[in-house]
Short mmCIF file of C-alpha atoms and ligand atoms in Angstrom, two decimals:
data_model
loop_
_atom_site.label_atom_id
_atom_site.label_comp_id
_atom_site.label_asym_id
_atom_site.label_seq_id
_atom_site.Cartn_x
_atom_site.Cartn_y
_atom_site.Cartn_z
CA UNK A 1 176.30 142.54 105.46
CA UNK A 2 173.03 142.94 102.82
CA UNK A 3 170.61 140.28 104.71
CA UNK A 4 170.02 137.12 102.83
CA UNK A 5 166.79 136.61 100.58
CA UNK A 6 165.34 133.55 101.95
CA UNK A 7 161.42 131.94 102.07
CA UNK A 8 159.40 130.28 104.13
CA UNK A 9 156.58 128.56 102.42
CA UNK A 10 153.93 126.39 104.28
CA UNK A 11 152.92 126.40 107.21
CA UNK A 12 150.35 124.47 109.35
CA UNK A 13 149.34 122.87 113.10
CA UNK A 14 146.82 121.82 114.12
CA UNK A 15 145.59 121.15 117.72
CA UNK A 16 143.51 118.21 118.26
CA UNK A 17 141.57 116.06 121.21
CA UNK A 18 143.14 113.06 119.87
CA UNK A 19 146.97 111.94 119.52
CA UNK A 20 146.91 112.10 115.79
CA UNK A 21 147.73 115.46 115.87
CA UNK A 22 151.60 115.36 114.06
CA UNK A 23 150.23 112.23 111.40
CA UNK A 24 147.67 115.25 110.39
CA UNK A 25 150.18 117.30 110.51
CA UNK A 26 152.10 115.45 108.23
CA UNK A 27 149.43 115.09 105.32
CA UNK A 28 149.45 118.88 105.96
CA UNK A 29 152.44 119.21 105.00
CA UNK A 30 152.62 117.00 102.48
CA UNK A 31 149.44 118.94 100.46
CA UNK A 32 151.39 122.17 101.09
CA UNK A 33 154.79 120.74 99.22
CA UNK A 34 153.87 122.63 95.97
CA UNK A 35 155.34 125.88 98.54
CA UNK A 36 157.99 124.45 99.93
CA UNK A 37 161.03 121.66 98.77
CA UNK A 38 163.67 122.53 100.60
CA UNK A 39 162.97 120.83 103.87
CA UNK A 40 160.31 120.32 107.01
CA UNK A 41 159.74 120.50 110.10
CA UNK A 42 157.24 119.18 112.09
CA UNK A 43 156.89 121.19 116.31
CA UNK A 44 154.98 118.97 119.01
CA UNK A 45 153.90 119.42 122.84
CA UNK A 46 154.85 115.66 124.00
CA UNK A 47 155.02 115.57 128.04
CA UNK A 48 157.98 117.19 128.99
CA UNK A 49 158.21 119.55 126.64
CA UNK A 50 158.54 120.43 122.53
CA UNK A 51 160.04 117.64 120.15
CA UNK A 52 160.99 118.88 116.76
CA UNK A 53 162.03 116.62 113.95
CA UNK A 54 163.25 118.24 110.59
CA UNK A 55 165.17 117.13 107.93
CA UNK A 56 165.91 118.85 103.88
CA UNK A 57 163.76 116.78 101.54
CA UNK A 58 160.59 116.34 99.96
CA UNK A 59 157.46 115.49 103.73
CA UNK A 60 157.94 111.78 101.89
CA UNK A 61 161.95 111.97 102.88
CA UNK A 62 161.77 113.65 105.78
CA UNK A 63 159.57 111.65 107.72
CA UNK A 64 160.01 107.75 108.67
CA UNK A 65 156.98 106.29 110.52
CA UNK A 66 159.50 106.36 113.41
CA UNK A 67 159.82 109.64 112.90
CA UNK A 68 156.05 110.28 113.28
CA UNK A 69 155.76 108.25 116.63
CA UNK A 70 158.35 109.96 118.66
CA UNK A 71 155.74 112.91 118.13
CA UNK A 72 153.07 111.80 118.77
CA UNK A 73 150.30 114.80 120.47
CA UNK A 74 147.49 116.49 120.28
CA UNK A 75 149.77 119.80 119.45
CA UNK A 76 152.08 120.40 117.31
CA UNK A 77 153.26 123.13 114.23
CA UNK A 78 154.64 121.84 110.62
CA UNK A 79 156.55 124.01 107.90
CA UNK A 80 158.04 123.34 104.55
CA UNK A 81 160.83 125.72 103.37
CA UNK A 82 161.06 126.66 99.30
CA UNK A 83 164.55 127.26 98.66
CA UNK A 84 166.78 129.69 99.66
CA UNK A 85 169.58 132.05 98.16
CA UNK A 86 172.37 130.97 100.59
CA UNK A 87 172.72 132.02 104.92
CA UNK A 88 173.02 129.58 107.79
CA UNK A 89 171.46 126.62 106.56
CA UNK A 90 170.51 125.26 109.74
CA UNK A 91 169.27 129.05 110.74
CA UNK A 92 166.60 128.15 107.17
CA UNK A 93 165.67 125.08 109.66
CA UNK A 94 161.59 125.28 110.36
CA UNK A 95 160.14 125.20 112.85
CA UNK A 96 162.26 127.23 115.38
CA UNK A 97 161.89 126.23 118.88
CA UNK A 98 163.66 127.26 122.06
CA UNK A 99 162.98 124.75 124.16
CA UNK A 100 163.60 127.05 127.57
CA UNK A 101 160.47 128.45 127.04
CA UNK A 102 159.08 125.72 124.53
CA UNK A 103 157.43 127.53 121.62
CA UNK A 104 158.09 127.06 118.59
CA UNK A 105 157.05 129.33 115.83
CA UNK A 106 157.08 128.93 112.22
CA UNK A 107 157.20 131.66 109.38
CA UNK A 108 155.83 132.03 105.63
CA UNK A 109 157.39 135.20 103.69
CA UNK A 110 159.45 137.73 103.35
CA UNK A 111 160.24 140.75 105.76
CA UNK A 112 162.54 142.68 103.60
CA UNK A 113 162.47 145.97 105.94
CA UNK A 114 164.13 144.99 110.03
CA UNK A 115 165.91 148.32 111.20
CA UNK A 116 163.15 148.37 114.00
CA UNK A 117 163.58 144.59 114.87
CA UNK A 118 167.53 144.48 114.77
CA UNK A 119 167.03 147.35 117.35
CA UNK A 120 164.44 145.96 119.25
CA UNK A 121 167.11 142.73 119.53
CA UNK A 122 170.56 145.23 120.54
CA UNK A 123 168.61 147.21 122.84
CA UNK A 124 167.44 144.02 125.03
CA UNK A 125 171.69 142.48 124.63
CA UNK A 126 169.96 139.72 121.94
CA UNK A 127 172.39 138.76 119.72
CA UNK A 128 170.48 138.55 115.96
CA UNK A 129 173.26 138.80 113.47
CA UNK A 130 173.25 136.34 110.95
CA UNK A 131 170.29 135.47 111.92
CA UNK A 132 167.15 134.84 109.63
CA UNK A 133 163.94 136.67 108.86
CA UNK A 134 162.69 134.66 110.90
CA UNK A 135 164.32 133.73 113.94
CA UNK A 136 164.31 137.46 114.53
CA UNK A 137 160.70 137.33 114.59
CA UNK A 138 160.64 134.19 117.61
CA UNK A 139 163.50 135.58 119.35
CA UNK A 140 161.52 139.24 119.61
CA UNK A 141 158.12 137.42 120.51
CA UNK A 142 160.55 134.84 122.48
CA UNK A 143 161.86 138.02 125.15
CA UNK A 144 158.87 139.25 125.15
CA UNK A 145 157.28 135.90 126.74
CA UNK A 146 160.09 134.98 129.04
CA UNK A 147 159.17 138.69 130.17
CA UNK A 148 156.43 136.12 132.16
CA UNK A 149 153.08 137.10 128.36
CA UNK A 150 151.92 135.03 127.59
CA UNK A 151 152.22 133.66 123.47
CA UNK A 152 149.30 135.48 122.61
CA UNK A 153 149.74 139.09 124.52
CA UNK A 154 154.40 138.35 123.46
CA UNK A 155 152.38 138.63 119.45
CA UNK A 156 150.95 141.50 119.89
CA UNK A 157 153.61 143.32 121.73
CA UNK A 158 156.14 142.28 118.70
CA UNK A 159 153.91 142.40 115.95
CA UNK A 160 154.75 146.53 115.35
CA UNK A 161 158.57 145.71 114.84
CA UNK A 162 158.24 143.60 112.12
CA UNK A 163 157.81 145.24 108.91
CA UNK A 164 157.19 142.86 105.56
CA UNK A 165 155.08 139.54 104.78
CA UNK A 166 154.42 137.42 107.65
CA UNK A 167 151.98 134.65 108.50
CA UNK A 168 153.29 132.05 111.00
CA UNK A 169 152.04 129.54 113.27
CA UNK A 170 153.17 129.30 117.05
CA UNK A 171 152.93 127.52 119.52
CA UNK A 172 153.27 126.56 123.35
CA UNK A 173 152.51 123.24 125.10
CA UNK A 174 149.15 124.16 124.79
CA UNK A 175 148.17 126.86 122.88
CA UNK A 176 148.63 127.02 118.80
CA UNK A 177 148.07 130.73 117.52
CA UNK A 178 148.42 131.93 113.91
CA UNK A 179 148.78 135.10 112.74
CA UNK A 180 149.48 137.14 109.29
CA UNK A 181 150.65 140.19 108.87
CA UNK A 182 148.49 143.83 107.76
CA UNK A 183 148.32 143.48 103.68
CA UNK A 184 147.66 139.70 103.92
CA UNK A 185 150.22 139.61 101.36
CA UNK A 186 150.02 135.43 101.92
CA UNK A 187 147.13 132.97 101.83
CA UNK A 188 146.45 131.77 105.76
CA UNK A 189 143.50 130.29 106.51
CA UNK A 190 141.22 127.70 109.31
CA UNK A 191 139.73 124.77 109.31
CA UNK A 192 137.28 122.36 112.14
CA UNK A 193 138.32 119.09 112.58
CA UNK A 194 135.77 116.72 114.23
CA UNK A 195 137.97 117.15 117.43
CA UNK A 196 139.94 120.32 117.04
CA UNK A 197 140.85 123.02 114.20
CA UNK A 198 143.59 123.44 111.99
CA UNK A 199 145.66 126.25 110.19
CA UNK A 200 147.48 125.89 106.82
CA UNK A 201 148.39 128.31 104.68
CA UNK A 202 146.14 126.93 102.29
CA UNK A 203 142.60 125.24 102.24
CA UNK A 204 143.58 122.05 100.04
CA UNK A 205 145.21 120.77 103.16
CA UNK A 206 142.37 120.61 105.15
CA UNK A 207 140.91 118.68 102.75
CA UNK A 208 144.11 116.37 102.76
CA UNK A 209 143.27 115.98 106.16
CA UNK A 210 139.51 116.38 106.46
CA UNK A 211 139.24 119.68 108.04
CA UNK A 212 135.86 121.84 107.08
CA UNK A 213 137.23 125.27 105.89
CA UNK A 214 135.81 127.39 108.21
CA UNK A 215 137.46 131.42 107.23
CA UNK A 216 140.65 132.63 106.61
CA UNK A 217 142.69 134.16 108.78
CA UNK A 218 142.12 138.32 108.16
CA UNK A 219 144.86 140.36 107.86
CA UNK A 220 145.94 141.86 110.56
CA UNK A 221 143.50 138.83 112.81
CA UNK A 222 145.74 137.03 115.46
CA UNK A 223 144.29 132.98 116.52
CA UNK A 224 144.37 131.21 119.47
CA UNK A 225 143.65 127.39 119.12
CA UNK A 226 143.66 126.36 122.98
CA UNK A 227 141.30 123.00 123.81
CA UNK A 228 139.02 125.37 125.22
CA UNK A 229 137.84 126.74 121.35
CA UNK A 230 138.61 130.14 119.19
CA UNK A 231 139.52 133.22 119.85
CA UNK A 232 140.10 135.65 117.15
CA UNK A 233 141.58 139.29 117.99
CA UNK A 234 141.80 142.23 115.29
CA UNK A 235 145.62 143.77 116.30
CA UNK A 236 146.37 145.88 113.43
CA UNK A 237 143.28 148.05 113.35
CA UNK A 238 142.90 149.32 109.41
CA UNK A 239 144.49 146.72 107.92
CA UNK A 240 144.41 146.93 103.99
CA UNK A 241 144.07 143.67 102.26
CA UNK A 242 147.15 143.35 99.17
CA UNK A 243 147.14 139.68 98.27
CA UNK A 244 149.64 138.44 96.21
CA UNK A 245 148.24 138.04 93.06
CA UNK A 246 150.78 135.59 92.07
CA UNK A 247 148.94 133.46 94.82
CA UNK A 248 146.24 133.27 92.28
CA UNK A 249 148.43 133.30 88.55
CA UNK A 250 150.59 129.97 89.74
CA UNK A 251 152.14 129.69 93.04
CA UNK A 252 149.02 128.16 95.31
CA UNK A 253 147.61 124.53 94.51
CA UNK A 254 144.98 125.48 91.66
CA UNK A 255 142.15 123.04 94.19
CA UNK A 256 143.06 125.92 97.15
CA UNK A 257 140.82 128.49 97.83
CA UNK A 258 142.13 131.45 98.49
CA UNK A 259 140.14 135.11 99.83
CA UNK A 260 136.90 133.29 98.13
CA UNK A 261 138.28 132.55 94.91
CA UNK A 262 139.77 128.65 93.54
CA UNK A 263 142.16 129.12 92.74
CA UNK A 264 141.30 126.57 89.51
CA UNK A 265 138.53 129.00 88.51
CA UNK A 266 140.42 131.88 88.31
CA UNK A 267 143.32 130.83 86.51
CA UNK A 268 140.88 129.22 83.64
CA UNK A 269 139.26 132.68 83.52
CA UNK A 270 142.56 133.90 82.92
CA UNK A 271 143.40 132.29 80.30
CA UNK A 272 139.55 133.57 78.79
CA UNK A 273 140.94 136.77 79.21
CA UNK A 274 143.70 135.70 77.26
CA UNK A 275 141.01 135.13 74.19
CA UNK A 276 139.57 138.32 75.13
CA UNK A 277 143.39 140.08 74.23
CA UNK A 278 144.83 137.92 71.68
CA UNK A 279 142.85 136.09 68.84
CA UNK A 280 145.25 133.82 66.85
CA UNK A 281 144.80 131.33 63.72
CA UNK A 282 145.77 128.22 65.16
CA UNK A 283 145.08 124.70 65.48
CA UNK A 284 146.04 123.54 68.88
CA UNK A 285 145.84 124.97 71.88
CA UNK A 286 148.70 122.71 74.30
CA UNK A 287 149.44 124.48 78.45
CA UNK A 288 153.32 123.83 79.95
CA UNK A 289 151.65 121.04 82.95
CA UNK A 290 151.00 121.63 85.77
CA UNK A 291 150.18 125.51 86.33
CA UNK A 292 149.14 126.43 83.49
CA UNK A 293 146.00 123.38 82.67
CA UNK A 294 143.58 125.35 84.38
CA UNK A 295 144.75 128.93 81.64
CA UNK A 296 144.51 126.62 78.99
CA UNK A 297 141.77 125.07 79.56
CA UNK A 298 139.97 128.94 79.65
CA UNK A 299 141.87 130.44 76.66
CA UNK A 300 140.48 126.47 73.90
CA UNK A 301 137.46 126.40 76.11
CA UNK A 302 136.22 130.76 74.67
CA UNK A 303 138.04 130.56 71.11
CA UNK A 304 136.93 127.10 70.61
CA UNK A 305 140.54 125.83 69.21
CA UNK A 306 140.88 122.56 70.00
CA UNK A 307 143.00 121.28 73.47
CA UNK A 308 145.56 119.23 74.18
CA UNK A 309 148.35 117.84 76.08
CA UNK A 310 152.00 119.15 74.39
CA UNK A 311 153.85 117.99 77.16
CA UNK A 312 154.37 115.25 79.40
CA UNK A 313 156.04 116.02 82.37
CA UNK A 314 157.59 113.69 84.51
CA UNK A 315 156.42 113.50 87.88
CA UNK A 316 159.38 112.93 90.31
CA UNK A 317 160.70 116.16 89.84
CA UNK A 318 159.77 119.53 91.56
CA UNK A 319 159.85 122.80 91.05
CA UNK A 320 163.42 124.00 89.06
CA UNK A 321 163.16 127.80 89.62
CA UNK A 322 165.21 128.15 91.02
CA UNK A 323 168.87 126.36 90.77
CA UNK A 324 172.80 127.92 90.38
CA UNK A 325 173.78 128.36 87.19
CA UNK A 326 171.21 128.48 84.43
CA UNK A 327 173.29 125.79 82.43
CA UNK A 328 171.37 123.42 85.43
CA UNK A 329 167.87 125.38 84.39
CA UNK A 330 168.16 124.01 81.42
CA UNK A 331 168.74 120.71 81.56
CA UNK A 332 166.43 120.77 84.31
CA UNK A 333 163.13 121.08 81.45
CA UNK A 334 163.86 118.87 79.62
CA UNK A 335 163.99 117.43 83.01
CA UNK A 336 161.02 117.92 83.30
CA UNK A 337 159.29 118.44 80.69
CA UNK A 338 158.79 116.34 77.20
CA UNK A 339 156.71 116.71 74.08
CA UNK A 340 154.17 114.38 73.05
CA UNK A 341 154.53 114.51 68.79
CA UNK A 342 151.45 113.52 68.00
CA UNK A 343 149.78 116.32 69.42
CA UNK A 344 151.79 118.91 67.89
CA UNK A 345 152.96 117.70 64.85
CA UNK A 346 152.22 119.99 61.14
CA UNK A 347 150.26 121.95 63.23
CA UNK A 348 150.07 125.58 64.27
CA UNK A 349 150.79 125.98 67.70
CA UNK A 350 149.26 128.44 70.23
CA UNK A 351 151.47 127.35 74.31
CA UNK A 352 150.91 128.93 77.83
CA UNK A 353 152.77 129.11 80.24
CA UNK A 354 151.61 131.15 83.57
CA UNK A 355 154.91 133.03 83.78
CA UNK A 356 158.09 134.31 82.22
CA UNK A 357 160.10 135.02 84.66
CA UNK A 358 163.53 134.15 83.22
CA UNK A 359 162.48 133.51 80.27
CA UNK A 360 164.45 129.51 80.88
CA UNK A 361 161.52 127.39 80.26
CA UNK A 362 159.91 129.40 77.68
CA UNK A 363 162.60 129.37 75.35
CA UNK A 364 163.14 125.81 75.80
CA UNK A 365 158.93 124.91 75.20
CA UNK A 366 159.64 127.22 71.84
CA UNK A 367 162.79 124.59 70.97
CA UNK A 368 161.15 121.87 71.63
CA UNK A 369 157.61 122.15 69.80
CA UNK A 370 158.88 122.97 66.76
CA UNK A 371 161.25 119.88 67.39
CA UNK A 372 158.57 117.80 68.18
CA UNK A 373 157.01 119.02 64.34
CA UNK A 374 154.47 122.09 64.45
CA UNK A 375 154.72 124.12 62.04
CA UNK A 376 154.37 126.90 63.87
CA UNK A 377 155.08 128.51 67.56
CA UNK A 378 152.56 131.22 70.00
CA UNK A 379 153.40 131.54 73.02
CA UNK A 380 150.47 132.89 75.41
CA UNK A 381 151.52 133.56 79.02
CA UNK A 382 148.66 133.68 81.50
CA UNK A 383 149.75 136.81 83.58
CA UNK A 384 151.19 140.25 82.16
CA UNK A 385 155.80 140.77 82.04
CA UNK A 386 157.14 139.86 85.36
CA UNK A 387 159.91 142.97 85.75
CA UNK A 388 160.54 143.65 89.41
CA UNK A 389 161.27 141.67 92.25
CA UNK A 390 159.57 138.95 95.08
CA UNK A 391 159.69 140.88 98.19
CA UNK A 392 157.42 139.25 100.27
CA UNK A 393 158.60 135.82 100.28
CA UNK A 394 158.49 134.44 96.77
CA UNK A 395 161.84 133.78 95.31
CA UNK A 396 162.20 136.38 92.23
CA UNK A 397 165.86 137.34 90.84
CA UNK A 398 167.41 140.25 90.72
CA UNK A 399 165.98 142.73 87.67
CA UNK A 400 169.17 142.48 85.63
CA UNK A 401 167.81 138.53 85.82
CA UNK A 402 164.44 139.27 84.95
CA UNK A 403 163.84 139.12 81.46
CA UNK A 404 161.32 141.11 80.46
CA UNK A 405 162.62 144.35 82.44
CA UNK A 406 166.04 144.50 80.04
CA UNK A 407 164.66 143.50 76.87
CA UNK A 408 160.79 144.71 75.00
CA UNK A 409 158.26 141.76 74.29
CA UNK A 410 159.18 141.51 70.44
CA UNK A 411 163.23 140.91 71.28
CA UNK A 412 161.94 138.41 73.79
CA UNK A 413 159.77 136.96 71.35
CA UNK A 414 162.43 136.83 68.94
CA UNK A 415 165.20 135.59 71.21
CA UNK A 416 162.78 132.99 71.40
CA UNK A 417 162.09 132.39 68.43
CA UNK A 418 158.04 132.16 68.90
CA UNK A 419 155.96 133.12 65.86
CA UNK A 420 154.12 135.66 68.80
CA UNK A 421 153.83 136.81 71.54
CA UNK A 422 151.49 137.57 74.18
CA UNK A 423 151.19 138.45 78.03
CA UNK A 424 147.93 138.90 79.20
CA UNK A 425 147.48 143.28 80.66
CA UNK A 426 147.33 143.42 83.93
CA UNK A 427 143.49 144.86 83.18
CA UNK A 428 142.68 140.75 81.51
CA UNK A 429 144.60 139.30 84.77
CA UNK A 430 143.29 141.84 87.37
CA UNK A 431 139.83 140.86 86.47
CA UNK A 432 140.03 137.55 85.83
CA UNK A 433 140.14 136.98 90.46
CA UNK A 434 136.98 139.41 90.79
CA UNK A 435 138.98 141.34 92.81
CA UNK A 436 139.65 145.01 92.64
CA UNK A 437 143.79 146.19 91.79
CA UNK A 438 143.79 147.66 96.34
CA UNK A 439 142.80 144.61 97.28
CA UNK A 440 146.21 142.30 95.57
CA UNK A 441 149.95 142.96 95.06
CA UNK A 442 151.31 143.31 91.85
CA UNK A 443 154.77 144.71 92.62
CA UNK A 444 156.29 141.32 90.25
CA UNK A 445 154.23 142.96 87.25
CA UNK A 446 154.47 147.19 88.62
CA UNK A 447 156.60 148.03 91.40
CA UNK A 448 154.12 149.11 93.53
CA UNK A 449 155.18 146.98 96.97
CA UNK A 450 152.29 147.57 99.48
CA UNK A 451 154.91 147.56 101.86
CA UNK A 452 157.81 149.47 102.41
CA UNK A 453 160.73 147.01 101.06
CA UNK A 454 163.30 149.67 102.68
CA UNK A 455 167.10 149.35 101.29
CA UNK A 456 165.64 146.34 98.89
CA UNK A 457 165.06 149.51 97.14
CA UNK A 458 168.39 149.69 96.25
CA UNK A 459 167.92 146.27 93.90
CA UNK A 460 166.02 147.81 91.98
CA UNK A 461 167.39 150.94 91.58
CA UNK A 462 170.90 149.48 91.33
CA UNK A 463 169.42 147.46 87.47
CA UNK A 464 168.55 150.68 86.24
P1 AMP B 1 161.29 131.10 83.41
O1 AMP B 1 162.34 129.95 83.16
O2 AMP B 1 162.83 131.61 84.82
O3 AMP B 1 161.05 131.78 82.97
O4 AMP B 1 160.91 130.21 84.57
C1 AMP B 1 158.30 130.81 84.37
C2 AMP B 1 158.87 129.71 84.48
O5 AMP B 1 158.48 129.63 86.48
C3 AMP B 1 156.73 128.88 84.08
O6 AMP B 1 157.09 128.01 84.08
C4 AMP B 1 156.50 129.24 86.11
O7 AMP B 1 155.57 128.10 85.65
C5 AMP B 1 156.93 129.07 87.05
N1 AMP B 1 157.64 129.74 88.11
C6 AMP B 1 157.16 130.85 88.11
N2 AMP B 1 157.34 132.20 88.65
C7 AMP B 1 157.67 130.57 89.58
C8 AMP B 1 158.85 130.98 91.34
N3 AMP B 1 158.10 131.91 92.43
N4 AMP B 1 158.85 129.27 91.33
C9 AMP B 1 159.22 128.07 91.43
N5 AMP B 1 158.32 128.09 89.46
C10 AMP B 1 157.96 129.23 89.00
#
């Protein structure tokens, strides 16, 4: 059976000497809501063992005040899950808790290749059919713990079984561990609280909970926090950084710092680089809110063309990307965005989006702008064409659904009815990050996968 692609998108853990750690986790998960809106869970170390509260939906819906009171402790981890394409729903909820071992585990990322892991579990007589890659990771760590190893030792022993993108937090009643794959595909950082430490997918969560950002957890590194302090161990001796560039382009919150760069600044530079590559006579630049606002500001500043808000976004709707049917996706775009006629009427409009994936959003954006009276609509995209699926934790669809993998740019432009369409070049995107290409994962754009994708390669071949 082909294992379903799932994504696990935000983790947060904290250890404090106060009893407020659970509230911290709640606010931390709140700050990381953009990374996952399907479900949320917190596992807490309370007297007598570990306790979990988890549920479907947004952080604000999952926890009532009493739930948080029940979880009160100085040590807990939390997880927000992003959309998933199938699988057993009960199996998807995280953190995963093993009450017998007193161990909880949460994972963000995806293991595209699980042959070694499955073999290990089979050899140890552990059932693993129809379980997610995250649960298999937890089972392997748990297996080593059941042999008498500490949490840290068990993670180190199980590590060679994991092939893919993973950043994880795990806990026992007195320890929190955070670790990141050898490529550092997704971000993970360590923060200092007045009376403890926090580990989070993105630094924006530290600002919310009042933690000072200490540093990124390095690719291949395991960080262990106990009441005695922090210990660092570089488990993978020669890691190779390959941060997913999509974090800068779209995924992360603009106020987060990733690998020493403020995401907002990178996005502005993406817009400045677009301005270098595309000179267009126009009256106004409008962003597709929210993710393209910094790029549109950068483009407007570099060209001198006026910036305006051409769309108002309904703040109460979450990310609409993964929906079962195309019809629902199209309806979602209209629910989410409404044009501002005064900003675009009678004007030559440049609209900037951060990425085109299936093409659903952009086609409707163009329609809405013409409908609101724009005389010309030019589309600029602050990343190159997305031609390949992501296998490391972001759910981009089968290549047959990625518009740039089956249409030329001219065809896409014509289908959208735009006056022109321009994608930022690969160089333009890379240079905005300030990192060399070999420090980034650019697989969605060029199909170069830094970590073995095993059988998943079939998905790409199948589409050719
Ligand atoms: P599409 O309509 O399929 O072309 O999707 C493009 C829109 O979805 C852009 O406005 C992006 O901001 C957003 N987007 C890109 N990648 C993702 C993702 N992995 N999850 C959710 N939204 C995304």
